[in-house]
XYZ file of C-alpha atoms in Angstrom:
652
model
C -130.678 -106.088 89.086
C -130.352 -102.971 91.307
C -126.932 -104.385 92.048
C -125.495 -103.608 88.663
C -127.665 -101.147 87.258
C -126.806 -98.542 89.804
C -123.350 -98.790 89.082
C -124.329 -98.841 85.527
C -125.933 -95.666 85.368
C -123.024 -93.825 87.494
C -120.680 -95.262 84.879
C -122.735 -93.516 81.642
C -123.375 -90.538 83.645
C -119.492 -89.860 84.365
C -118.543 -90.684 80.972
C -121.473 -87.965 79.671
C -119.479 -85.967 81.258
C -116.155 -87.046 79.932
C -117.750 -86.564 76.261
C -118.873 -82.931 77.227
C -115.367 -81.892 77.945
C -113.731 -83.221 75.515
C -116.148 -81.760 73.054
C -115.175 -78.450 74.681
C -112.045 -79.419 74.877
C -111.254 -78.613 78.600
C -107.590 -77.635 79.204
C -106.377 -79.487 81.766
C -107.197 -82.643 79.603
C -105.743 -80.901 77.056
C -102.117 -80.458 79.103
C -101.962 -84.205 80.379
C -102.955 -84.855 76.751
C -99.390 -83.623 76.205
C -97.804 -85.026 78.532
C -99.210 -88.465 77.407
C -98.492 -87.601 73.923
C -94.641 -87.343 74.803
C -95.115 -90.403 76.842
C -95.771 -92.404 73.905
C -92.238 -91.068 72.362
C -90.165 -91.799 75.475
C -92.052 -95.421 75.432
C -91.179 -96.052 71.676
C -87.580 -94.753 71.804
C -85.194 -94.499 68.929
C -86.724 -95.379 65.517
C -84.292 -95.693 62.707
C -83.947 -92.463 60.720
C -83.532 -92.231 56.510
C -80.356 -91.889 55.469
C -80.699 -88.575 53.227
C -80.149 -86.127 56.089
C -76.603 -85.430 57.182
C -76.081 -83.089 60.075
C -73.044 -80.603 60.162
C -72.685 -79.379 63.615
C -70.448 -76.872 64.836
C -70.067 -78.440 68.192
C -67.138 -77.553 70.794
C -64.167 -79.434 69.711
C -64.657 -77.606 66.317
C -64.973 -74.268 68.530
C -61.535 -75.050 70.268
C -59.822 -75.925 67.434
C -61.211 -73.310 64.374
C -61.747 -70.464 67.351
C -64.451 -68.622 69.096
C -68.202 -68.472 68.055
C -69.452 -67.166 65.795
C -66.438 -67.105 62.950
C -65.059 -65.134 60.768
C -67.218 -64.863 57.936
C -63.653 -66.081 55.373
C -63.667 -69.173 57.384
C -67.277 -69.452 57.132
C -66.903 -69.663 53.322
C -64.073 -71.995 53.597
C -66.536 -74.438 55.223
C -69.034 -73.847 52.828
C -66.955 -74.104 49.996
C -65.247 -77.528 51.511
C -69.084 -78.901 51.923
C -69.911 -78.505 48.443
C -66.744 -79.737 47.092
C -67.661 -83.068 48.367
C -71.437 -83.187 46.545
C -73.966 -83.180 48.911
C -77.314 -82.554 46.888
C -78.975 -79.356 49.097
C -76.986 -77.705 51.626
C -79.118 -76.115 54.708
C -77.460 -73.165 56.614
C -79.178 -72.627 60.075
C -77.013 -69.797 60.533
C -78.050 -66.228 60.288
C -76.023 -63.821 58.599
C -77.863 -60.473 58.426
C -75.310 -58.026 60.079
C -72.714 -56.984 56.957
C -68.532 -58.579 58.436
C -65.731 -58.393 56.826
C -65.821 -61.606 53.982
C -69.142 -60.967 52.971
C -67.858 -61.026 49.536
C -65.943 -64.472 50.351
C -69.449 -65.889 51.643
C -71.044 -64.705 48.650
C -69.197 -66.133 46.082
C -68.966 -69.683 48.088
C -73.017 -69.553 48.439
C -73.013 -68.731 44.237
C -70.741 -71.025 43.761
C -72.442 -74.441 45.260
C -75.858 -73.554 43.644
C -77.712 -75.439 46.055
C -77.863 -73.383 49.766
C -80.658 -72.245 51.531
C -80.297 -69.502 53.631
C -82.609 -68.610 56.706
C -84.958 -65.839 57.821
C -86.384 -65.256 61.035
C -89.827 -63.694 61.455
C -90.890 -60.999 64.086
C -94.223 -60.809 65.954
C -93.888 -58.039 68.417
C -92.883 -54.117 67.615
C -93.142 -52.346 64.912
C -94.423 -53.601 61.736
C -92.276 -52.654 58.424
C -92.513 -53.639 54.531
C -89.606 -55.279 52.690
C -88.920 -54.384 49.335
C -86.606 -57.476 48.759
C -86.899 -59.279 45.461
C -85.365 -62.171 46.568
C -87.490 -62.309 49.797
C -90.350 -61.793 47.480
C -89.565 -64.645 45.096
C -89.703 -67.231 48.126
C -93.517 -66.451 49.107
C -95.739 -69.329 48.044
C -96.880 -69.036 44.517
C -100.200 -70.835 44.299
C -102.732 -71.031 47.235
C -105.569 -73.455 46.612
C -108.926 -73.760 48.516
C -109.541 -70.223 48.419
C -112.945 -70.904 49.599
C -111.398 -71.918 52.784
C -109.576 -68.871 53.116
C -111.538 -67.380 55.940
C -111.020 -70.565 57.851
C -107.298 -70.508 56.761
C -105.496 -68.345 60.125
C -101.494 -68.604 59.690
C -99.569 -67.132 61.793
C -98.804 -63.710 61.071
C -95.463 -61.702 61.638
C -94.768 -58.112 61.329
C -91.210 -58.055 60.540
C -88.438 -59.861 58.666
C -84.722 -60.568 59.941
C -83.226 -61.339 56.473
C -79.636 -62.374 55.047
C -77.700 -59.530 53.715
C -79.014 -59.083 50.260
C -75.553 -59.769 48.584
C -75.903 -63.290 49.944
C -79.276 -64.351 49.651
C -79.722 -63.448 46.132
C -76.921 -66.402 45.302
C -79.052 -68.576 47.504
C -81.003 -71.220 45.547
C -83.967 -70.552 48.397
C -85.074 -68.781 51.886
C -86.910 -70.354 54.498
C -88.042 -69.156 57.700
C -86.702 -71.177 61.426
C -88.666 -69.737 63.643
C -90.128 -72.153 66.299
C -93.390 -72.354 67.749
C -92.911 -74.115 71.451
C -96.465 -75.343 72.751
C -97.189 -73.094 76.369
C -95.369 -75.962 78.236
C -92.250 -75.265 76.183
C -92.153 -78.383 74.300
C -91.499 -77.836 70.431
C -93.813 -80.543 68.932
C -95.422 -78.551 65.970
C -93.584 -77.503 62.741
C -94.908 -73.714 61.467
C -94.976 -75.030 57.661
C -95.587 -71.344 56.682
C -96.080 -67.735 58.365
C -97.702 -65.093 56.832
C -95.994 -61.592 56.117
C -97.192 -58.395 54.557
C -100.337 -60.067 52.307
C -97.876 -63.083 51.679
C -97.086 -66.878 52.834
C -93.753 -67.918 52.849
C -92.781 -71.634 53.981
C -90.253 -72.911 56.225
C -85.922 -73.722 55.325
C -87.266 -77.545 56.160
C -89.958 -77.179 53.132
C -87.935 -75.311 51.199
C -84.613 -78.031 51.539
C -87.012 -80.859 50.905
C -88.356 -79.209 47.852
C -84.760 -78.518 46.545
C -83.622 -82.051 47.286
C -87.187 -83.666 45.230
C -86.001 -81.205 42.706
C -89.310 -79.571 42.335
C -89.309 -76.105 41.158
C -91.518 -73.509 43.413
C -94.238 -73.634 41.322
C -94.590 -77.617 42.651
C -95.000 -75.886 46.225
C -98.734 -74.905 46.476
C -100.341 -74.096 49.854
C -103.829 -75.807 50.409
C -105.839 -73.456 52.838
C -106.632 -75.387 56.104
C -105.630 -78.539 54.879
C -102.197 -78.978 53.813
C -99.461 -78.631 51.366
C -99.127 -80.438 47.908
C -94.933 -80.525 47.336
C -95.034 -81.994 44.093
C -97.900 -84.389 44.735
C -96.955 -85.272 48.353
C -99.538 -83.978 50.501
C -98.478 -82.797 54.173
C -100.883 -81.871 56.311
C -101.574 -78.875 58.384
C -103.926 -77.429 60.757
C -106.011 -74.312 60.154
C -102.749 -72.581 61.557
C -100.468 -73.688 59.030
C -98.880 -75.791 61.662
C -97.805 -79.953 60.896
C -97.174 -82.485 63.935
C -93.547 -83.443 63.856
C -92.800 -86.875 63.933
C -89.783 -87.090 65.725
C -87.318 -90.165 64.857
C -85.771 -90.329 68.360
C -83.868 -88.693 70.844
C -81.292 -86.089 70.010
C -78.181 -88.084 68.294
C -80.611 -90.064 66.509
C -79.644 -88.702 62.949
C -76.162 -88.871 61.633
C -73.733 -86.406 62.795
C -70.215 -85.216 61.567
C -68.045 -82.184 62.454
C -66.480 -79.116 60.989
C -63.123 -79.563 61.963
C -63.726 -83.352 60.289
C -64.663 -81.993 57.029
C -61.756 -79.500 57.162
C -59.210 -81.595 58.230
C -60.389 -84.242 55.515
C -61.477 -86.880 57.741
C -65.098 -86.997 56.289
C -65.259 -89.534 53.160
C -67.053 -87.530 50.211
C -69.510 -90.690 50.333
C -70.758 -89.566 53.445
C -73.094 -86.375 52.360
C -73.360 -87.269 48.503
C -76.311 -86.832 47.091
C -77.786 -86.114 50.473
C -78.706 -83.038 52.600
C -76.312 -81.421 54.851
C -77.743 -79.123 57.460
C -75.040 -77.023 58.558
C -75.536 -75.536 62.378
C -74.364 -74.577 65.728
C -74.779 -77.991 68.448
C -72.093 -76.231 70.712
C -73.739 -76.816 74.196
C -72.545 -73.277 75.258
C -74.389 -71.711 72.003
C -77.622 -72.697 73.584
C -79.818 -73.624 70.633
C -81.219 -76.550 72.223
C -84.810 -76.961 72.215
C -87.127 -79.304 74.508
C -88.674 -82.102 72.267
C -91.096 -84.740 73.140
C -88.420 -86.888 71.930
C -85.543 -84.986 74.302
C -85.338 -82.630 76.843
C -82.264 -80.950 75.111
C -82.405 -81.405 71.443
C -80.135 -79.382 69.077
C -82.331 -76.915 67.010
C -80.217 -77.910 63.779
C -81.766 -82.018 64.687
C -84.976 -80.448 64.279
C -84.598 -79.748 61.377
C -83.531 -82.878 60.155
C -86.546 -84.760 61.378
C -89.031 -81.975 59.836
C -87.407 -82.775 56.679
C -86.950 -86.532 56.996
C -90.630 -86.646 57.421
C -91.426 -84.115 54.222
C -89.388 -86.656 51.997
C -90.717 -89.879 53.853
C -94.506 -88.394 54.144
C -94.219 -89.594 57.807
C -96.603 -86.727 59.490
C -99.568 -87.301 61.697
C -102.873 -85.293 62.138
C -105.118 -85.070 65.228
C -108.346 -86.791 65.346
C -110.881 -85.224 64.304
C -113.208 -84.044 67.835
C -115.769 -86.136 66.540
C -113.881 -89.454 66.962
C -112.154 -88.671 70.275
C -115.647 -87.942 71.414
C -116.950 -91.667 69.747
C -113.887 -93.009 71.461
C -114.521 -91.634 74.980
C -118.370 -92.674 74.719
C -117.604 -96.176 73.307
C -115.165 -96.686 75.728
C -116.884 -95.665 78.485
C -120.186 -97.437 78.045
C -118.360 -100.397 77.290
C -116.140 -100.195 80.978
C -119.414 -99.787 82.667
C -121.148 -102.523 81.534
C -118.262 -104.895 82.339
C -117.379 -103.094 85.909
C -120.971 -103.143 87.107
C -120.295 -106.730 87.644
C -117.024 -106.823 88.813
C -115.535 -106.703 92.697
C -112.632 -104.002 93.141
C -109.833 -106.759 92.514
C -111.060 -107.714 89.028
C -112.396 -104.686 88.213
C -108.875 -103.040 88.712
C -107.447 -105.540 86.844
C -110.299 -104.932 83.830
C -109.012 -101.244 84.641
C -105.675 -101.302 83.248
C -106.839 -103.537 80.519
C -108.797 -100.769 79.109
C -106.089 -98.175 79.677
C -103.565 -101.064 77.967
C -105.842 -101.306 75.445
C -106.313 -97.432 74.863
C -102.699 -96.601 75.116
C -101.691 -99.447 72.881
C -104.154 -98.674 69.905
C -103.097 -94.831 70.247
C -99.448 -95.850 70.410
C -100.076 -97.634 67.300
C -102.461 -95.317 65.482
C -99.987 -92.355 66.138
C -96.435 -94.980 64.753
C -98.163 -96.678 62.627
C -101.084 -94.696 61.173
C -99.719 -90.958 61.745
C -103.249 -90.545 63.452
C -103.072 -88.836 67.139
C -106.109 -90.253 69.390
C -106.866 -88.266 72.608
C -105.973 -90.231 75.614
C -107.012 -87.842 77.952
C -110.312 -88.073 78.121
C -111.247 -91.469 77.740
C -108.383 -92.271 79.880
C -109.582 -90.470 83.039
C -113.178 -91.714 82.577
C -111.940 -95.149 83.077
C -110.590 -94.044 85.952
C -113.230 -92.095 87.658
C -115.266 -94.372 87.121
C -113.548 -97.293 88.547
C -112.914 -95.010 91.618
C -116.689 -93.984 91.560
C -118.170 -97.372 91.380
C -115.373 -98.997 93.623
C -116.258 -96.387 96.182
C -120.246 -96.921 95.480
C -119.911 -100.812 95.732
C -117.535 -100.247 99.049
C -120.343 -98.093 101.185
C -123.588 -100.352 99.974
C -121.197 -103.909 100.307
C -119.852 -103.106 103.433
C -123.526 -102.188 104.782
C -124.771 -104.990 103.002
C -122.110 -107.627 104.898
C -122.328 -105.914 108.080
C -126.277 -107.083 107.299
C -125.412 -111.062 106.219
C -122.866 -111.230 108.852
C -125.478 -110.154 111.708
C -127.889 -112.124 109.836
C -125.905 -115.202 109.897
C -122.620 -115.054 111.927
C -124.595 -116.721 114.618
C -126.590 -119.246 112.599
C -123.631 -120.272 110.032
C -119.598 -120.956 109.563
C -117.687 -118.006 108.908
C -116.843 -119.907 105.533
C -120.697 -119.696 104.536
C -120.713 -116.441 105.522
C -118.198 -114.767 103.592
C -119.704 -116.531 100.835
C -122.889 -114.921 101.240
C -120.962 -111.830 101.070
C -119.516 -112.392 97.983
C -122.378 -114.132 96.412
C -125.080 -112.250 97.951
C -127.814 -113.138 95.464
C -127.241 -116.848 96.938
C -129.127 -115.445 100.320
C -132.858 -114.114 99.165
C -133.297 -112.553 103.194
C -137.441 -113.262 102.164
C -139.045 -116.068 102.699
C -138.347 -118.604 99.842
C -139.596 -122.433 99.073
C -136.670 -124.993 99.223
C -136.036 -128.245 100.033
C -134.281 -128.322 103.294
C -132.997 -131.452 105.795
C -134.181 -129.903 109.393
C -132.531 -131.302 112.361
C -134.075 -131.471 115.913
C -132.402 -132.329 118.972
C -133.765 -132.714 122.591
C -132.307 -133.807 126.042
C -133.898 -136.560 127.261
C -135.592 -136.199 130.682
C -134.587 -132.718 131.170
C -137.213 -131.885 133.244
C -135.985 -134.285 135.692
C -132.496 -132.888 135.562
C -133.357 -129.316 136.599
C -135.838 -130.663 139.107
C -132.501 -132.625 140.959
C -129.845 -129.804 140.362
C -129.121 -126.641 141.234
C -130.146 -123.649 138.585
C -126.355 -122.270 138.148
C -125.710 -126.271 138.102
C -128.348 -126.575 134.512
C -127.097 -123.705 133.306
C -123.928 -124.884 133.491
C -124.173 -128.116 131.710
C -126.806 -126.665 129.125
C -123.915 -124.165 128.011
C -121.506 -127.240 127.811
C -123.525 -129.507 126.099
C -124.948 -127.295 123.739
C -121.950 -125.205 122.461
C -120.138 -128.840 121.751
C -123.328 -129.865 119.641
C -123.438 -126.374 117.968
C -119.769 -126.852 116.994
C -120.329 -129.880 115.817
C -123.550 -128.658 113.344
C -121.184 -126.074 112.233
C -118.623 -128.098 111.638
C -120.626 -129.709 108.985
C -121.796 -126.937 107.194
C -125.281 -126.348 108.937
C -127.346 -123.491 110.107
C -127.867 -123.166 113.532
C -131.709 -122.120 113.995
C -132.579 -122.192 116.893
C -131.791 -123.043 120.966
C -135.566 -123.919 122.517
C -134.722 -124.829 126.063
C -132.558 -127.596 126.157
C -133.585 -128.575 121.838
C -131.637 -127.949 119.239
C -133.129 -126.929 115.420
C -130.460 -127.226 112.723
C -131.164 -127.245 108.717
C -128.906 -128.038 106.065
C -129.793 -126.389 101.815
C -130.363 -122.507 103.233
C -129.064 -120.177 103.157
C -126.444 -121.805 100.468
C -128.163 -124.008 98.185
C -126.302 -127.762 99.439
C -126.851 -130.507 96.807
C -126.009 -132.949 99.690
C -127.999 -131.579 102.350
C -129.426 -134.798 103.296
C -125.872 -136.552 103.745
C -124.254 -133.743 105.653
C -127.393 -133.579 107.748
C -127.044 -137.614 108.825
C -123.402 -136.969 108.881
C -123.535 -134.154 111.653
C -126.525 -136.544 113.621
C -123.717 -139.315 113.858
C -120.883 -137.050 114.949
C -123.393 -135.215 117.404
C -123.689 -138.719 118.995
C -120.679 -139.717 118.404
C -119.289 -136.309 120.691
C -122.100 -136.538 122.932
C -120.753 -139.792 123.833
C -117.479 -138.661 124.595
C -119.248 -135.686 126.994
C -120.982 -138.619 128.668
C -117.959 -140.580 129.366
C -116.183 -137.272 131.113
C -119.208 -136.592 133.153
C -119.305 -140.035 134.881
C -115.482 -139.653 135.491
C -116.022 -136.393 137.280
C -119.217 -137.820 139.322
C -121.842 -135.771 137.220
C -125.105 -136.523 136.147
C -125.095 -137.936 132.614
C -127.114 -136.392 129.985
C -128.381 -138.131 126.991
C -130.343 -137.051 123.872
C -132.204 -137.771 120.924
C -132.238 -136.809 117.265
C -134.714 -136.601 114.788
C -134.270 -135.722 110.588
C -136.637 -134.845 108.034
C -136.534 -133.589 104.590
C -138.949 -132.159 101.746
C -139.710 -129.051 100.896
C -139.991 -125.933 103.420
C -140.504 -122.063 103.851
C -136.906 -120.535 104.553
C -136.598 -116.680 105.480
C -136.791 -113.907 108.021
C -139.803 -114.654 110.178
C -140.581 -112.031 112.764
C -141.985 -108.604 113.515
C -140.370 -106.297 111.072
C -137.812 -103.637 112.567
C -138.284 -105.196 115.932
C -137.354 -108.982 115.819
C -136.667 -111.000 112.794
C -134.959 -114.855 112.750
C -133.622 -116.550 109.895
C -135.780 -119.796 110.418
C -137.783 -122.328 108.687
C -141.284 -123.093 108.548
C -144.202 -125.827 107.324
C -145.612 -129.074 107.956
C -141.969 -131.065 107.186
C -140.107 -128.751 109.821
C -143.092 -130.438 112.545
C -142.837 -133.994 111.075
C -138.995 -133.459 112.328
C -140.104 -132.191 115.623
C -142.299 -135.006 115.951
C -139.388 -137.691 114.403
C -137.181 -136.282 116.893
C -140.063 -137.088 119.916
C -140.332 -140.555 118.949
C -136.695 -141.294 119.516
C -138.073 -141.832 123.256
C -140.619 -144.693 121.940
C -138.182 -146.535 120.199
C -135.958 -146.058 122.547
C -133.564 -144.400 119.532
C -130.519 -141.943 119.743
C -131.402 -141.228 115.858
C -134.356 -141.601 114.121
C -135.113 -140.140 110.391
C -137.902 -140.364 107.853
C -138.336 -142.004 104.653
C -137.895 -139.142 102.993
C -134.423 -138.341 104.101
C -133.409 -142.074 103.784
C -134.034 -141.371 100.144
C -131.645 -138.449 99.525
C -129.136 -140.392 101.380
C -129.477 -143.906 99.549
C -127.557 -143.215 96.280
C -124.352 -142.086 98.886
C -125.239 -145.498 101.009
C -125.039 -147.472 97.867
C -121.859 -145.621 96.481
C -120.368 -146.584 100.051
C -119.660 -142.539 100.439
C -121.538 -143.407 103.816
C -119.512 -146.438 105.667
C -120.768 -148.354 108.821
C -124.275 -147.000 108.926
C -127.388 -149.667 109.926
C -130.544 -147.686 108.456
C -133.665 -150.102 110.626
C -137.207 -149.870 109.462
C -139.276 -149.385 112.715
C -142.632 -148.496 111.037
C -145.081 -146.453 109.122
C -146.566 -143.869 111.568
C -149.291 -140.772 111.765
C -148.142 -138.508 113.768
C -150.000 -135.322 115.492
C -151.018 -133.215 113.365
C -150.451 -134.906 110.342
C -152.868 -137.429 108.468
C -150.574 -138.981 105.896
C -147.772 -142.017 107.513
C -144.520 -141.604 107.151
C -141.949 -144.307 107.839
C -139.648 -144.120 109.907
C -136.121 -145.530 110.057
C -133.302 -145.740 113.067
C -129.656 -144.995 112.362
C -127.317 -147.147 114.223
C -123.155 -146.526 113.721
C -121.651 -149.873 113.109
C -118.533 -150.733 113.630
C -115.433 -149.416 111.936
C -114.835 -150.848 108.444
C -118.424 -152.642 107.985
C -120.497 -151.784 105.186
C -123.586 -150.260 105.585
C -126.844 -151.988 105.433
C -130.560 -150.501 104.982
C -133.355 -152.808 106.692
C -136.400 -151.510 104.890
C -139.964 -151.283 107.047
C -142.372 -154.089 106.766
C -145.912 -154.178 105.393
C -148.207 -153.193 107.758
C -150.684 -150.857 109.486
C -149.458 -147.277 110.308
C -149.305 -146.635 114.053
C -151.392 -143.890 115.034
C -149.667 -141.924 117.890
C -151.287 -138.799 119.716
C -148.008 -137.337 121.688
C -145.483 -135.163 120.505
């Protein structure tokens, strides 16, 4: 329980803090928030635009061929003039003229003459602050301003002076509309100013203004809804308190349609081409400069700016940010959720369940934002799936390692390194207290040891102990057992702890055969080499017995068994002198293993009955049964015990 809840509780705790910032909105989040927010543009790519915005750029073939920027103002009104003649529906200058030339008079008449131009105005927010007494200027202001209850909520951006078209030109101009542009503080344009405030009075922006002209909406139809948006007509784009509107940028820059001055004057440009449409006349000469960094493009004209601000008016293809309330649901939800699942996850997997979430958060903000035109905060919820990964990761590292330095001292000498390392990864499979299971203990014991050290040297015994035993402890592990303990020249081995074995028994009488079997082999080199041969017997038991650390707390503990079935195999394994017996195992054990004698998953085994007996200690008989390897490819064959009186027997 402690396992997971810890990890738990560090998981809701970081993302407490997540929700905290993001209510407050720290900055830093609020930057990457940015930068993922452009992410999500370069990810998506081009997207196709609508097919009502033309753009007329001035780029520098026209430059080289028509002459230096910026032109005469004649050859201005030629272009103008040639535009119109070929029917677009609302012609957009991005071009300021507000310095009287020579062919102002030419300009003017070409700007009466098409009906349908919008000239710009530029706003000023630093120096001196002056009144305009401009009719014209005047007539463009918004005319209706709804929510006035919102007013003091309402905060639009205000300028204190104008830069306006010479009055000769902008009173033939069927609207004025301000460009300026509002770069976020890491210079990337991604908000459209819808309108500015001036001197007590709103005016909106050449991209409203265009769009309005082109839906063929009078000004009236333009009505400014403090704090929450603008109704043009019955379309409803939304702003912030600021008067600003997310643009929703189409693609790269090159994305809309593009055709050239020197095209249109030399006749190249099909009239079909801007009918009907909007043409957005501007500079996209690279050594003009009016490029702007987009989320979309690190060097988009300003004139293709305009075109997507309009594209979305007429397409109602804005987005709004999510309201703080839901980024804050989605960083708790998200974060709760993440720590449930990683409190039970390993740093491999929980990686893996790591990007899932992030996939899963970047894909439903990708789609909210395309789809929906709703912006979600990444930010936040984003780097609280990643602190806490690291946090937990890093938690689960110290208290894992500790905790499989632990199993592996526990065990490493007891076990296979295979049962170790799963202990380590399963470590509720290893209860270190003392537990009740049913276990198959194994005792082994030299026989007539005693003798043996009395007849050779000590370093001699020593010798030979080392050799024999390390073979028969390689053999125990070999099978899967745990190595107990090394009493003198005996040998205690179980088999269903500290990994729960279904097959204990079997494995148990599998390792007793091969123990012989080796044994054997050990006998046969120490009569070639002149050496004493040592022989031994082995005794199995199974039923249910006490498995834990035994010992004195913080001085000495052992991994051991304990009860009356761990004596009966002591006492099995002394009998295998009295029958003369190299393995000898109890009734109990021969009952685990009968199903796999039966199924023949146990080949050339003789299991002999010798008899019931009560031995010390113990009150109740217990048969007893020899195990005798046949030879190779006979079946196995059980010889059950006859009827008759236990044998009492006082020795060990």
């Amino acid at each position: 329980m402690k396992r997971t809840l810890v990890p738990v509780i560090f998981g809701i705790t970081i993302t407490l803090i997540f929700a905290f910032l993001a209510a407050t909105r720290f900055l830093p989040f609020q930057r990457l928030e940015f930068l993922l927010y452009d992410m999500a543009y370069q990810v998506r790519g081009k997207a196709a635009p609508p097919g009502e915005v033309i753009i007329l750029g001035v780029d520098d073939r026209d430059i080289e061929k028509m002459g230096r920027w910026p032109w005469g103002r004649d050859t201005l009104a030629s272009v103008i003039r040639a535009v119109a003649a070929m029917g677009p529906r609302v012609i957009v200058s991005d071009i300021i003229l507000s310095e009287p030339s020579r062919g102002d008079d030419a300009v003017a008449d070409a700007i009466k003459e098409t009906g349908n131009l919008v000239l710009p105005i530029v706003f000023r927010f630093k120096g001196e602050k002056r009144r305009v007494e401009d009719d014209t200027f005047l007539n463009n202001a918004f005319t209706t301003v709804r929510n006035p209850d919102r007013l003091k909520l309402f905060t639009p951006i205000t300028a204190g002076n104008v830069l306006l078209p010479l009055e000769k030109l902008s009173s033939g101009a069927s609207a004025l509309g301000h460009i300026n542009m509002f770069p976020d503080k890491d210079g990337v344009l991604r908000w459209e100013v819808m309108a500015v405030e001036y001197d007590g009075e709103i005016y909106p922006s050449i991209d409203l203004q265009a769009a309005r002209l082109f839906l063929g909406l009078p000004p009236q139809a333009m009505k400014l809804l403090a704090t929450e948006g603008i109704d043009l007509g019955g379309k409803t784009i939304p702003t912030d308190p600021w008067g600003r509107s997310l643009i929703r940028y189409y693609g790269p820059e090159r994305t809309f349609p593009y055709i050239t001055v020197s095209d249109i004057m030399e006749g190249k440009v099909k009239p079909g081409a801007v009918k009907d449409k909007i043409v957005i006349l501007g500079v996209t000469a690279v050594g003009v400069y009016d490029l702007r960094v987009t989320p979309a493009s690190p060097a988009m004209p300003g004139v293709e700016k305009h075109a997507n601000v309009i594209a979305s008016i007429l397409h109602n293809n804005f987005a709004v940010k999510a309201d703080n309330l839901i980024n804050l649901l989605v960083v708790l939800i998200s974060g709760v959720a993440f720590s449930l699942f990683i409190a039970r996850l390993r740093a491999l997997p929980g990686a893996l369940l790591s990007l899932a979430f992030l996939a899963v958060l970047f894909l439903t903000s990708y789609f909210l934002f395309f789809q929906k035109g709703v912006w979600i905060a990444l930010s936040f919820p984003g780097n609280n799936i990643l602190v806490i990964y690291l946090v937990v990761t890093a938690y689960r590292y110290a208290t894992e390692e500790r905790f499989a330095k632990r199993i592996r001292n526990m065990f490493s000498s007891y076990v296979t390194e295979k049962i170790v390392n799963e202990l380590i990864r399963n470590p509720d499979l290893a209860k270190l207290g003392g537990e009740r299971r049913e276990i198959t203990v194994l005792f082994s014991d030299i026989k007539d040891f005693t003798t043996f050290c009395e007849q050779n040297a000590p370093e001699e015994v020593v010798t030979r102990l080392n050799e024999y035993l390390g073979e028969m402890t390689q053999v125990v592990l070999s099978w899967d057992g745990t190595v107990d303990k090394f009493v003198g020249d005996m040998i205690v081995a179980f088999w269903g702890a500290p990994l729960p074995q279904e097959d204990h028994a079997v494995l148990a009488v599998k390792c007793a055969l091969n123990m012989v079997k080796r044994l054997g082999e050990l006998q046969e080199k120490w009569a070639r080499e002149g050496e004493a041969v040592l022989d031994a017997g082995i005794g199995l038991n199974t039923g249910d017995m006490i498995v834990g650390n035994i010992g004195a707390e913080g001085k000495k503990m052992e991994y051991t068994v304990i009860g009356d079935n761990v004596n009966l195999g002591s006492r099995v394994e002394g009998l295998t002198r009295k029958y003369n017996a190299r393995i000898i195992i109890t009734e109990s054990t021969l009952d685990h293993i009968r199903p796999a004698l039966e199924a023949g998953r146990i080949w050339g085994l003789k299991v002999k009955g010798l008899e019931e007996v009560v031995v010390k200690g113990r009150t109740r008989p217990a048969a007893v049964y020899e195990l005798v390897s046949l030879k190779k490819g006979e079946e196995s064959v059980i010889i059950e015990c006859e009827k008759r009186d236990a044998v009492y027997l006082t020795e060990k």
